[in-house]
Coordinates of C-alpha atoms and ligand atoms in Angstrom, one line a residue:
M154 CA 97.3 1.6 60.9
A155 CA 97.3 5.2 60.0
D156 CA 100.2 7.4 61.1
D157 CA 98.0 9.6 63.2
A158 CA 96.3 6.8 65.1
L159 CA 98.9 6.2 67.7
P160 CA 98.6 2.8 69.4
F161 CA 98.1 2.8 73.1
D162 CA 101.2 1.4 74.7
P163 CA 100.2 0.3 78.3
T164 CA 103.8 -0.1 79.1
R165 CA 104.3 3.7 78.9
G166 CA 101.4 4.1 81.2
S167 CA 101.5 7.9 81.1
A168 CA 98.5 10.3 80.9
V169 CA 100.0 11.6 77.6
A170 CA 100.0 8.2 76.1
L171 CA 96.4 7.7 77.1
A172 CA 95.3 11.0 75.6
Q173 CA 97.1 10.3 72.4
A174 CA 95.4 6.9 72.2
Q175 CA 92.0 8.5 72.8
V176 CA 92.5 11.2 70.1
A177 CA 93.6 8.6 67.6
A178 CA 90.5 6.5 68.2
I179 CA 88.3 9.6 67.8
L180 CA 89.9 10.5 64.6
A181 CA 89.5 7.0 63.3
I182 CA 85.9 6.5 64.1
A183 CA 84.3 10.0 63.6
A184 CA 81.9 10.3 60.7
D185 CA 82.6 14.1 60.6
A186 CA 85.6 15.5 58.9
I187 CA 88.3 16.5 61.3
I188 CA 91.0 18.7 59.8
S189 CA 93.9 20.5 61.2
L190 CA 95.6 23.5 59.6
D191 CA 98.9 25.3 60.2
E192 CA 99.3 29.0 60.4
S193 CA 99.4 29.4 56.6
L194 CA 96.1 27.4 56.4
C195 CA 97.8 24.3 54.9
I196 CA 96.3 21.0 55.8
T197 CA 98.2 19.0 58.4
L198 CA 95.7 16.4 59.5
F199 CA 92.8 14.9 57.5
N200 CA 90.9 12.0 59.1
D201 CA 89.0 9.1 57.5
G202 CA 85.7 11.0 57.8
A203 CA 87.2 13.9 55.9
A204 CA 88.5 11.6 53.2
Q205 CA 85.0 10.0 52.9
I206 CA 83.2 13.4 52.8
F207 CA 85.6 15.2 50.4
G208 CA 86.7 12.3 48.2
Y209 CA 90.4 13.2 48.7
S210 CA 92.9 10.7 50.0
K211 CA 95.2 11.8 52.8
E212 CA 98.2 11.5 50.5
E213 CA 96.6 13.9 48.0
I214 CA 95.5 16.5 50.5
L215 CA 98.1 16.8 53.2
G216 CA 100.2 19.9 52.7
Q217 CA 97.6 21.5 50.4
R218 CA 95.9 24.7 51.2
L219 CA 92.5 24.7 52.8
D220 CA 91.2 26.7 49.7
L221 CA 90.9 23.4 47.9
L222 CA 88.0 22.4 50.1
I223 CA 86.1 25.7 49.6
P224 CA 84.1 26.6 46.5
E225 CA 85.9 29.1 44.4
R226 CA 83.2 31.8 44.7
M227 CA 83.5 31.7 48.5
R228 CA 87.2 31.7 48.9
A229 CA 87.9 35.4 49.3
N230 CA 85.1 35.7 51.8
H231 CA 86.3 32.7 53.7
R232 CA 89.8 34.0 54.0
H233 CA 88.4 37.2 55.4
H234 CA 86.5 35.3 58.0
V235 CA 89.5 33.3 59.1
A236 CA 91.6 36.5 59.4
D237 CA 88.9 38.0 61.6
F238 CA 88.7 34.9 63.7
S239 CA 92.4 34.6 64.2
A240 CA 92.6 38.2 65.3
S241 CA 89.7 37.9 67.7
P242 CA 90.1 36.8 71.3
V243 CA 87.5 34.1 70.9
P244 CA 89.1 30.6 71.0
S245 CA 86.5 28.7 68.9
K246 CA 83.5 29.4 66.7
K247 CA 80.7 27.5 65.1
M248 CA 80.0 28.2 61.4
G249 CA 77.0 27.3 59.3
E250 CA 74.3 27.2 61.9
R251 CA 72.8 30.5 61.2
Q252 CA 74.2 31.2 57.9
E253 CA 74.7 28.3 55.4
I254 CA 78.2 27.5 54.4
F255 CA 79.3 25.3 51.5
A256 CA 82.2 23.0 51.0
R257 CA 83.7 21.6 47.8
R258 CA 84.4 17.9 47.1
K259 CA 87.3 16.7 45.0
D260 CA 85.0 16.3 42.0
G261 CA 84.1 20.0 42.2
S262 CA 80.5 19.5 43.6
E263 CA 79.4 21.6 46.5
F264 CA 77.5 20.6 49.6
P265 CA 76.0 22.4 52.6
A266 CA 78.0 22.0 55.7
E267 CA 78.2 23.0 59.4
A268 CA 81.7 23.5 60.8
S269 CA 83.4 24.5 64.0
I270 CA 86.8 26.0 64.1
A271 CA 89.2 26.3 67.1
K272 CA 92.5 27.9 67.3
Q273 CA 95.4 27.1 69.6
V274 CA 99.0 28.3 69.9
I275 CA 101.5 25.5 70.2
N276 CA 105.2 26.2 70.5
G277 CA 104.5 29.8 69.5
R278 CA 102.7 28.9 66.3
R279 CA 99.0 29.1 65.5
V280 CA 97.2 25.9 64.8
Y281 CA 93.6 25.5 63.7
M282 CA 91.3 22.6 64.2
V283 CA 88.2 22.2 62.0
V284 CA 85.3 19.8 62.5
L285 CA 82.9 19.7 59.6
R286 CA 79.7 17.9 59.0
D287 CA 77.9 17.3 55.6
V288 CA 74.3 18.4 56.2
T289 CA 73.0 17.8 52.7
E290 CA 70.4 15.3 53.9
R291 CA 69.3 17.4 56.8
R292 CA 68.9 20.4 54.5
Q293 CA 66.9 18.4 52.0
A294 CA 64.7 17.1 54.8
E295 CA 64.2 20.7 56.1
V296 CA 63.3 21.9 52.6
A297 CA 60.8 19.0 52.1
L298 CA 59.3 19.7 55.5
A299 CA 59.0 23.4 54.9
A300 CA 57.3 22.6 51.5
A301 CA 55.0 20.1 53.2
N302 CA 54.1 22.6 55.9
G303 CA 53.5 25.3 53.3
A304 CA 51.2 23.0 51.3
L305 CA 49.4 22.0 54.4
E306 CA 48.9 25.6 55.5
A307 CA 47.6 26.5 52.0
R308 CA 45.2 23.5 52.1
V309 CA 44.0 24.5 55.6
A310 CA 43.5 28.1 54.4
D311 CA 41.7 26.9 51.2
R312 CA 39.4 24.6 53.2
T313 CA 38.7 27.4 55.8
R314 CA 37.7 29.8 53.0
A315 CA 35.5 27.1 51.4
L316 CA 33.8 26.4 54.8
E317 CA 33.3 30.1 55.4
A318 CA 31.7 30.5 52.0
E319 CA 29.6 27.5 52.6
I320 CA 28.4 28.8 56.0
R321 CA 27.6 32.2 54.4
R322 CA 25.7 30.5 51.5
R323 CA 23.7 28.4 53.9
E324 CA 22.8 31.4 56.1
E325 CA 21.7 33.3 53.0
T326 CA 19.7 30.3 51.7
H327 CA 18.1 29.9 55.1
A328 CA 17.2 33.6 55.3
A329 CA 15.8 33.5 51.8
L330 CA 13.7 30.4 52.6
I331 CA 12.2 31.9 55.7
Q332 CA 11.4 35.1 53.8
A333 CA 9.8 33.1 51.0
Q334 CA 7.8 31.1 53.5
R335 CA 6.6 34.2 55.2
M336 CA 5.6 35.8 51.9
E337 CA 3.9 32.5 50.9
A338 CA 1.9 32.5 54.2
F339 CA 0.8 36.1 53.7
G340 CA -0.1 35.2 50.1
Q341 CA -2.3 32.3 51.2
L342 CA -4.0 34.4 53.9
T343 CA -4.5 37.4 51.6
G344 CA -5.7 35.2 48.7
G345 CA -8.4 33.6 50.9
I346 CA -9.7 36.9 52.2
A347 CA -9.7 38.5 48.8
H348 CA -11.6 35.5 47.3
D349 CA -14.4 35.8 49.9
F350 CA -14.4 39.5 49.5
N351 CA -14.7 39.2 45.8
N352 CA -17.9 37.1 46.1
L353 CA -19.4 39.7 48.4
L354 CA -18.5 42.4 45.9
T355 CA -20.1 40.4 43.1
I356 CA -23.3 40.5 45.1
I357 CA -23.1 44.2 45.9
T358 CA -22.2 45.4 42.5
G359 CA -24.7 43.1 40.8
N360 CA -27.6 44.2 43.0
L361 CA -26.7 47.8 42.6
E362 CA -26.7 47.3 38.9
L363 CA -30.2 45.8 39.1
L364 CA -31.4 48.7 41.3
G365 CA -29.9 51.2 38.9
N366 CA -31.9 49.7 36.0
E367 CA -35.2 49.7 37.8
H368 CA -35.3 52.8 40.1
S369 CA -33.8 55.8 38.6
Q370 CA -35.4 58.6 40.7
L371 CA -32.8 61.2 41.4
H372 CA -32.3 60.8 45.2
Q373 CA -32.0 57.1 44.9
A374 CA -29.5 57.6 42.1
A375 CA -27.3 59.5 44.4
F376 CA -27.3 56.8 47.1
L377 CA -26.7 54.2 44.4
K378 CA -23.7 56.2 43.1
R379 CA -22.1 56.4 46.5
A380 CA -22.6 52.7 47.1
T381 CA -21.3 51.9 43.6
D382 CA -18.2 54.0 44.2
A383 CA -17.5 52.3 47.5
A384 CA -17.9 48.9 45.9
E385 CA -15.5 49.9 43.2
M386 CA -13.0 51.0 45.8
G387 CA -13.4 47.6 47.5
A388 CA -12.8 45.9 44.1
A389 CA -9.7 48.0 43.6
L390 CA -8.4 46.9 47.0
T391 CA -9.1 43.3 46.3
R392 CA -7.3 43.6 43.0
R393 CA -4.2 44.8 44.8
L394 CA -4.5 42.0 47.4
L395 CA -4.9 39.4 44.6
T396 CA -1.9 40.8 42.9
F397 CA 0.1 40.3 46.0
A398 CA -1.3 36.8 46.5
R399 CA -0.3 36.1 42.8
R400 CA -3.8 35.2 42.1
R401 CA -4.6 38.1 39.7
H402 CA -5.8 37.1 36.3
L403 CA -2.9 38.7 34.3
M404 CA -3.2 39.5 30.6
P405 CA 0.4 39.3 29.5
Q406 CA 1.3 40.8 26.2
I407 CA 4.5 41.6 24.4
L408 CA 5.8 44.9 25.7
D409 CA 8.5 47.4 24.8
V410 CA 9.6 48.5 28.3
N411 CA 11.2 51.7 27.0
E412 CA 8.0 52.8 25.2
L413 CA 6.0 52.0 28.3
I414 CA 8.3 54.0 30.6
L415 CA 8.3 57.0 28.2
N416 CA 4.5 56.9 28.0
L417 CA 4.4 57.0 31.8
T418 CA 6.8 60.0 32.3
E419 CA 4.1 62.6 31.7
I420 CA 1.7 61.3 34.3
L421 CA 4.7 60.6 36.6
Q422 CA 6.0 64.2 36.3
R423 CA 2.6 65.4 37.3
S424 CA 2.1 63.2 40.3
L425 CA 5.7 63.8 41.5
G426 CA 5.4 67.5 41.7
E427 CA 8.0 70.3 41.2
P428 CA 10.8 69.4 43.6
V429 CA 11.4 66.0 42.3
S430 CA 13.4 65.8 39.0
L431 CA 12.7 62.7 36.9
T432 CA 15.4 61.2 34.7
T433 CA 15.1 58.1 32.5
V434 CA 18.1 56.0 31.5
L435 CA 16.9 53.6 28.9
A436 CA 18.6 50.6 27.4
G437 CA 19.8 51.1 23.9
S438 CA 17.8 48.1 22.6
A439 CA 15.8 46.7 25.4
W440 CA 14.6 43.1 24.9
R441 CA 10.8 42.7 24.6
I442 CA 9.1 41.3 27.7
R443 CA 5.8 39.5 28.1
A444 CA 3.8 41.0 31.0
D445 CA 0.5 42.6 31.9
R446 CA 0.7 46.2 30.7
S447 CA -1.5 47.9 33.2
E448 CA 0.0 45.9 36.1
L449 CA 3.5 47.0 35.1
E450 CA 2.4 50.6 34.8
N451 CA 0.9 50.3 38.3
A452 CA 4.1 48.8 39.6
I453 CA 6.3 51.6 38.2
L454 CA 3.7 54.2 39.5
N455 CA 3.8 52.6 43.0
L456 CA 7.6 52.7 43.0
A457 CA 7.7 56.3 41.9
L458 CA 5.1 57.4 44.5
N459 CA 7.2 55.6 47.2
A460 CA 10.2 57.5 46.0
R461 CA 8.3 60.8 46.1
D462 CA 7.2 60.1 49.7
A463 CA 10.8 59.4 50.6
M464 CA 11.9 62.8 49.3
P465 CA 9.6 65.3 50.9
A466 CA 12.1 68.1 50.3
G467 CA 12.7 67.0 46.7
G468 CA 15.5 65.1 45.0
N469 CA 16.2 62.9 42.0
L470 CA 14.2 60.0 40.7
V471 CA 15.9 57.8 38.1
I472 CA 14.0 55.1 36.1
E473 CA 16.4 52.8 34.3
S474 CA 16.0 49.9 31.9
R475 CA 18.7 47.4 31.2
N476 CA 19.1 43.9 29.7
V477 CA 20.6 41.4 32.2
T478 CA 21.3 37.7 32.3
A479 CA 20.1 35.7 35.3
E480 CA 23.7 35.5 36.4
Q481 CA 24.2 39.3 36.4
A482 CA 20.9 39.6 38.3
G483 CA 22.1 37.1 40.9
L484 CA 19.1 34.9 40.0
S485 CA 18.9 31.2 39.2
P486 CA 18.3 29.2 37.1
D487 CA 19.5 30.9 34.0
G488 CA 17.5 33.1 31.8
E489 CA 17.3 36.6 30.5
F490 CA 15.6 39.6 32.1
V491 CA 14.9 43.2 31.5
L492 CA 15.7 45.1 34.6
I493 CA 13.6 48.1 35.4
S494 CA 15.1 50.0 38.4
V495 CA 13.6 52.9 40.2
S496 CA 16.1 54.9 42.3
D497 CA 15.7 57.9 44.6
T498 CA 17.9 60.1 46.6
G499 CA 15.5 60.0 49.6
D500 CA 15.8 58.9 53.2
G501 CA 16.5 55.2 52.5
M502 CA 15.3 52.3 54.6
P503 CA 16.7 51.1 57.9
P504 CA 17.2 47.3 58.1
E505 CA 13.9 46.7 60.1
V506 CA 11.9 48.4 57.3
L507 CA 13.8 46.7 54.5
E508 CA 13.1 43.3 56.0
R509 CA 9.3 43.9 56.1
A510 CA 8.8 46.3 53.1
F511 CA 7.2 43.6 50.9
E512 CA 4.7 42.5 53.5
P513 CA 1.1 43.5 52.8
F514 CA -0.1 46.2 55.1
F515 CA 3.3 47.1 56.3
T516 CA 3.7 50.8 56.2
T517 CA 5.7 53.5 58.1
K518 CA 3.3 56.2 56.8
E519 CA 0.7 58.0 58.9
P520 CA -2.7 56.3 59.1
G521 CA -4.6 57.3 56.0
R522 CA -1.4 58.1 54.0
G523 CA -0.4 54.5 53.1
T524 CA -2.1 51.2 52.9
G525 CA 1.2 49.2 52.8
L526 CA 0.1 47.4 49.7
G527 CA 2.3 49.2 47.2
L528 CA 5.5 47.1 47.4
S529 CA 3.6 43.9 48.2
S530 CA 1.6 44.2 44.9
V531 CA 4.8 44.9 43.0
Y532 CA 6.3 41.8 44.6
G533 CA 3.3 39.6 43.7
F534 CA 3.2 41.0 40.2
A535 CA 6.9 40.3 39.6
E536 CA 6.7 36.8 41.0
Q537 CA 3.5 35.9 39.0
S538 CA 5.1 37.2 35.9
G539 CA 8.1 34.9 36.3
G540 CA 10.3 37.7 37.5
H541 CA 11.7 39.0 40.7
V542 CA 12.1 42.2 42.7
T543 CA 14.9 43.3 45.1
I544 CA 15.5 46.4 47.2
D545 CA 18.9 48.0 47.6
S546 CA 18.7 50.7 50.3
A547 CA 20.3 52.0 53.5
P548 CA 19.4 54.9 55.8
G549 CA 20.5 58.2 54.3
R550 CA 21.6 56.5 51.1
G551 CA 18.3 56.5 49.0
A552 CA 16.7 53.4 47.7
T553 CA 16.8 51.4 44.4
I554 CA 14.0 49.0 43.6
N555 CA 15.0 46.4 41.0
L556 CA 12.2 44.8 39.0
Y557 CA 13.4 41.9 36.9
L558 CA 10.9 40.7 34.2
P559 CA 11.7 37.7 31.9
R560 CA 12.5 38.3 28.3
A561 CA 9.7 37.3 26.0
A562 CA 10.3 34.0 24.2
E563 CA 8.7 34.8 20.9
V564 CA 7.6 38.1 19.5
S565 CA 4.0 38.2 18.4
Q566 CA 1.6 41.1 18.9
D567 CA -1.4 40.4 21.2
T568 CA -4.3 42.6 20.8
G569 CA -6.7 42.6 23.6
V570 CA -9.6 44.7 22.4
V571 CA -13.0 43.5 23.7
A572 CA -16.2 44.7 22.1
E573 CA -18.5 46.3 24.7
A574 CA -21.8 45.5 23.0
V575 CA -24.3 43.5 25.1
P576 CA -25.9 40.8 22.9
L577 CA -29.3 39.7 24.2
S578 CA -30.8 36.2 23.8
E579 CA -32.5 35.8 20.5
N580 CA -34.4 32.5 21.0
S581 CA -35.0 32.7 24.7
E582 CA -32.7 29.8 25.4
V583 CA -32.9 28.1 28.8
V584 CA -29.9 28.6 31.1
L585 CA -29.4 26.3 34.0
V586 CA -27.7 28.4 36.7
V587 CA -25.7 26.2 39.1
E588 CA -24.3 28.0 42.2
D589 CA -24.2 27.0 45.9
N590 CA -24.3 30.5 47.3
P591 CA -28.0 31.4 47.3
D592 CA -27.3 35.2 47.1
V593 CA -24.9 34.8 44.2
R594 CA -27.4 32.4 42.5
E595 CA -30.3 34.8 42.9
L596 CA -28.3 37.6 41.5
T597 CA -26.9 35.5 38.6
M598 CA -30.4 34.4 37.7
Q599 CA -31.7 37.9 37.6
R600 CA -28.9 39.1 35.4
V601 CA -29.3 36.1 33.0
E602 CA -33.0 36.8 32.9
G603 CA -32.3 40.4 32.2
L604 CA -30.5 39.3 29.0
G605 CA -33.6 37.7 27.7
Y606 CA -32.9 34.1 28.7
V607 CA -35.2 31.7 30.5
V608 CA -33.6 30.6 33.8
R609 CA -33.6 27.3 35.8
E610 CA -31.7 26.9 39.0
A611 CA -29.7 24.2 40.8
E612 CA -28.1 24.6 44.2
N613 CA -25.2 22.3 43.5
G614 CA -23.8 19.9 40.9
R615 CA -26.0 16.9 42.0
A616 CA -29.2 19.0 41.7
A617 CA -28.1 20.0 38.3
V618 CA -27.5 16.4 37.2
A619 CA -30.9 15.5 38.5
I620 CA -32.6 18.3 36.4
L621 CA -30.6 17.3 33.3
K622 CA -31.6 13.7 33.8
S623 CA -35.3 14.6 34.2
G624 CA -35.3 15.5 30.5
E625 CA -36.1 19.1 30.9
A626 CA -35.1 21.2 28.0
I627 CA -31.8 23.0 28.9
D628 CA -29.8 24.9 26.3
I629 CA -26.7 25.8 28.4
V630 CA -25.3 25.2 31.8
L631 CA -23.8 28.1 33.7
S632 CA -21.9 26.8 36.8
D633 CA -19.6 28.0 39.5
I634 CA -16.4 25.9 39.8
V635 CA -15.9 25.6 43.5
M636 CA -19.1 24.3 45.2
A637 CA -20.1 22.5 48.2
G638 CA -22.2 19.3 47.7
G639 CA -19.7 16.9 46.3
L640 CA -19.5 17.8 42.6
S641 CA -17.3 20.6 41.3
G642 CA -18.1 22.7 38.2
Y643 CA -15.5 20.7 36.3
E644 CA -17.0 17.4 37.3
L645 CA -20.5 18.6 36.4
G646 CA -19.0 19.8 33.0
R647 CA -17.5 16.3 32.4
W648 CA -20.8 14.6 33.2
V649 CA -22.6 16.9 30.7
Q650 CA -20.0 16.3 28.0
A651 CA -20.4 12.6 28.5
N652 CA -24.2 12.4 28.8
R653 CA -25.6 15.5 27.2
P654 CA -22.9 16.4 24.7
S655 CA -25.1 18.9 22.8
I656 CA -25.4 21.2 25.9
P657 CA -22.5 23.7 26.3
V658 CA -21.1 24.4 29.7
L659 CA -19.9 27.8 30.9
L660 CA -17.9 28.0 34.2
T661 CA -17.4 31.0 36.5
T662 CA -14.8 31.5 39.2
G663 CA -13.2 34.2 41.3
Y664 CA -10.0 32.2 41.6
A665 CA -7.3 32.7 39.0
A666 CA -5.7 29.5 40.3
E667 CA -8.7 27.6 39.2
E668 CA -8.2 28.8 35.7
A669 CA -4.7 27.4 35.7
R670 CA -5.9 23.8 36.2
P671 CA -5.6 21.3 33.3
D672 CA -9.4 20.9 33.1
A673 CA -9.7 24.6 32.5
A674 CA -8.8 24.3 28.9
D675 CA -11.9 22.2 28.2
F676 CA -14.5 24.8 29.2
P677 CA -14.9 28.6 28.7
I678 CA -14.4 30.4 32.0
L679 CA -16.0 33.7 33.1
R680 CA -14.1 35.5 35.8
K681 CA -15.9 37.0 38.8
P682 CA -16.7 39.7 39.3
Y683 CA -18.0 40.1 35.8
K684 CA -19.9 42.8 34.1
R685 CA -23.3 42.4 32.4
A686 CA -21.7 42.7 28.9
E687 CA -19.1 40.0 29.8
L688 CA -21.8 37.6 30.9
A689 CA -23.9 38.3 27.8
N690 CA -20.9 37.7 25.5
A691 CA -19.8 34.6 27.3
L692 CA -23.3 33.0 27.0
R693 CA -23.6 34.0 23.4
D694 CA -20.2 32.6 22.5
A695 CA -20.8 29.4 24.3
L696 CA -24.1 28.9 22.6
A697 CA -22.6 29.8 19.2
A698 CA -19.9 27.2 19.7
R699 CA -22.6 24.6 20.2
A700 CA -24.2 25.4 16.9
V701 CA -21.0 24.9 14.9
Ligands
LIG128 N1 11.7 54.5 48.0 C1 11.6 54.3 49.3 N2 12.4 54.9 50.2 C2 12.3 54.7 51.5 N3 11.4 53.9 52.1 C3 10.5 53.2 51.3 C4 10.6 53.4 49.8 N4 9.6 52.6 49.3 C5 9.0 52.0 50.3 N5 9.5 52.4 51.5 C6 9.1 51.9 52.8 O1 8.4 50.7 52.7 C7 7.1 50.8 53.2 C8 6.1 50.0 52.4 O2 5.9 50.5 51.1 P1 4.6 50.2 50.4 O3 4.7 50.9 49.0 O4 4.3 48.8 50.4 O5 3.5 50.9 51.3 P2 3.2 52.4 51.5 O6 3.9 53.3 50.5 O7 3.5 52.7 52.9 O8 1.6 52.5 51.2 P3 0.9 52.4 49.8 O9 1.9 52.2 48.8 O10 -0.1 51.3 49.9 O11 0.2 53.8 49.7 C9 6.8 52.3 53.2 O12 5.9 52.7 54.2 C10 8.2 52.9 53.5 O13 8.5 52.8 54.9
LIG129 MG1 3.7 52.8 48.4

């Protein structure tokens, strides 16, 4: 048994003996190090726990200075603390709870520890008792826990950010979808109206043309002129509606945007007036685009006029061209665009105007000053051209309209010059006019006759087939595409190709969408409303194709 573990002798029976026995037991079983020091800080007691923790045997350590158990780098500081403690009135103190302390093993390694120290005066001499616990494992666990907590917090933060981004993305997609659906609905509606309107205009202009040929007394001529002008205005309006509805028949060609903008500046300068100063900032080497020239000019003109209206007291108008990728433009999927942006220093748009600016007929201008078709036709043109348009504006901050048009795939120069001569029929060929609208049919027949042809009529596809079957001599079929009565122009055309292959078929339509159908490639198509010369050329070309 160790010297310091005094056996309990029941024969002595005194309280002192009992206390000694208890202390001895505590010293023997404690896992903590229990160390006693004399006044000069030499070790006078070192329990089994201490031997275990520090790696010294009692024989080695008893009588040695406490310094042996303290890392060298901390000794000075430690002495200082002990001096402070011994001078203070406090009888005991805990160390290492708040501030880490380190102890040193026999092999020189260090470990984190918590210790308490108490002082007593026995027989006039100071005695210190130290209880020390190795907290290596606890510290490691704390460090691991802190790291795990940190990682968890970081993951939660990451996930929160990702969720927020996802919510924002969904909200944006949803808003864009609703906007696209709204514009699509407007497009459908407008397209339908414009199509009917177009048919009416075909009748009006055609009849006026006939009247003009036959009655040219002066007073009648004046009435005719007025009516013709009104019909032309109607036609211009329908063109804008059709542009919005993306049903315009576009004639795309390879364009140099910079050249087009420079050509426009003179007319722009004139229509903008003195107080507006116009600046162009053109891309060094703008890519070519493929777009309808006059529609693009119209779009830029519309944007410039809007800018002028937004700057009644004058300001700056900047037209800029720039090459951008789909990514830079915030568009998907990828691709390359030429950006034409038109910026002004005007009033800008409040959110409720911004939201509706592309809607057809939406205007904040006084009645008679705006039709509300400017931006909607720019929108329709951009979309139909495979591009896109965005507005960047806030009240008092001016407005920038960005028009993105796709870069042209291949560079080849289109020339769109059409001869204006009116070729008349040379051999009085027989034209079978197929049209379900009696007014349009009547008009068409008169116009065809006026070109020197002989005319036969059919009120729909079935009637036409019946006439062709009857063996009547027909040289060419001129048919509307969309007809009531069960057989479309395409179907009639197919029947003719199969059963009367020598007879050419010429189709007409007011619907650009009809021309985009796969069957469309098989037949020449004449767009309504058409001029007399266009009709004459189309008939002549179709007949000439037959002869080859
Ligand atoms: N540059 C701009 N600055 C401020 N507001 C604008 C600008 N461009 C358009 N707007 C707003 O958008 C509305 C719709 O413009 P849009 O061009 O479609 O029609 P409009 O100019 O009113 O009429 P229209 O062009 O048919 O003569 C305008 O009435 C105006 O409120
Ligand atoms: Mg406008």
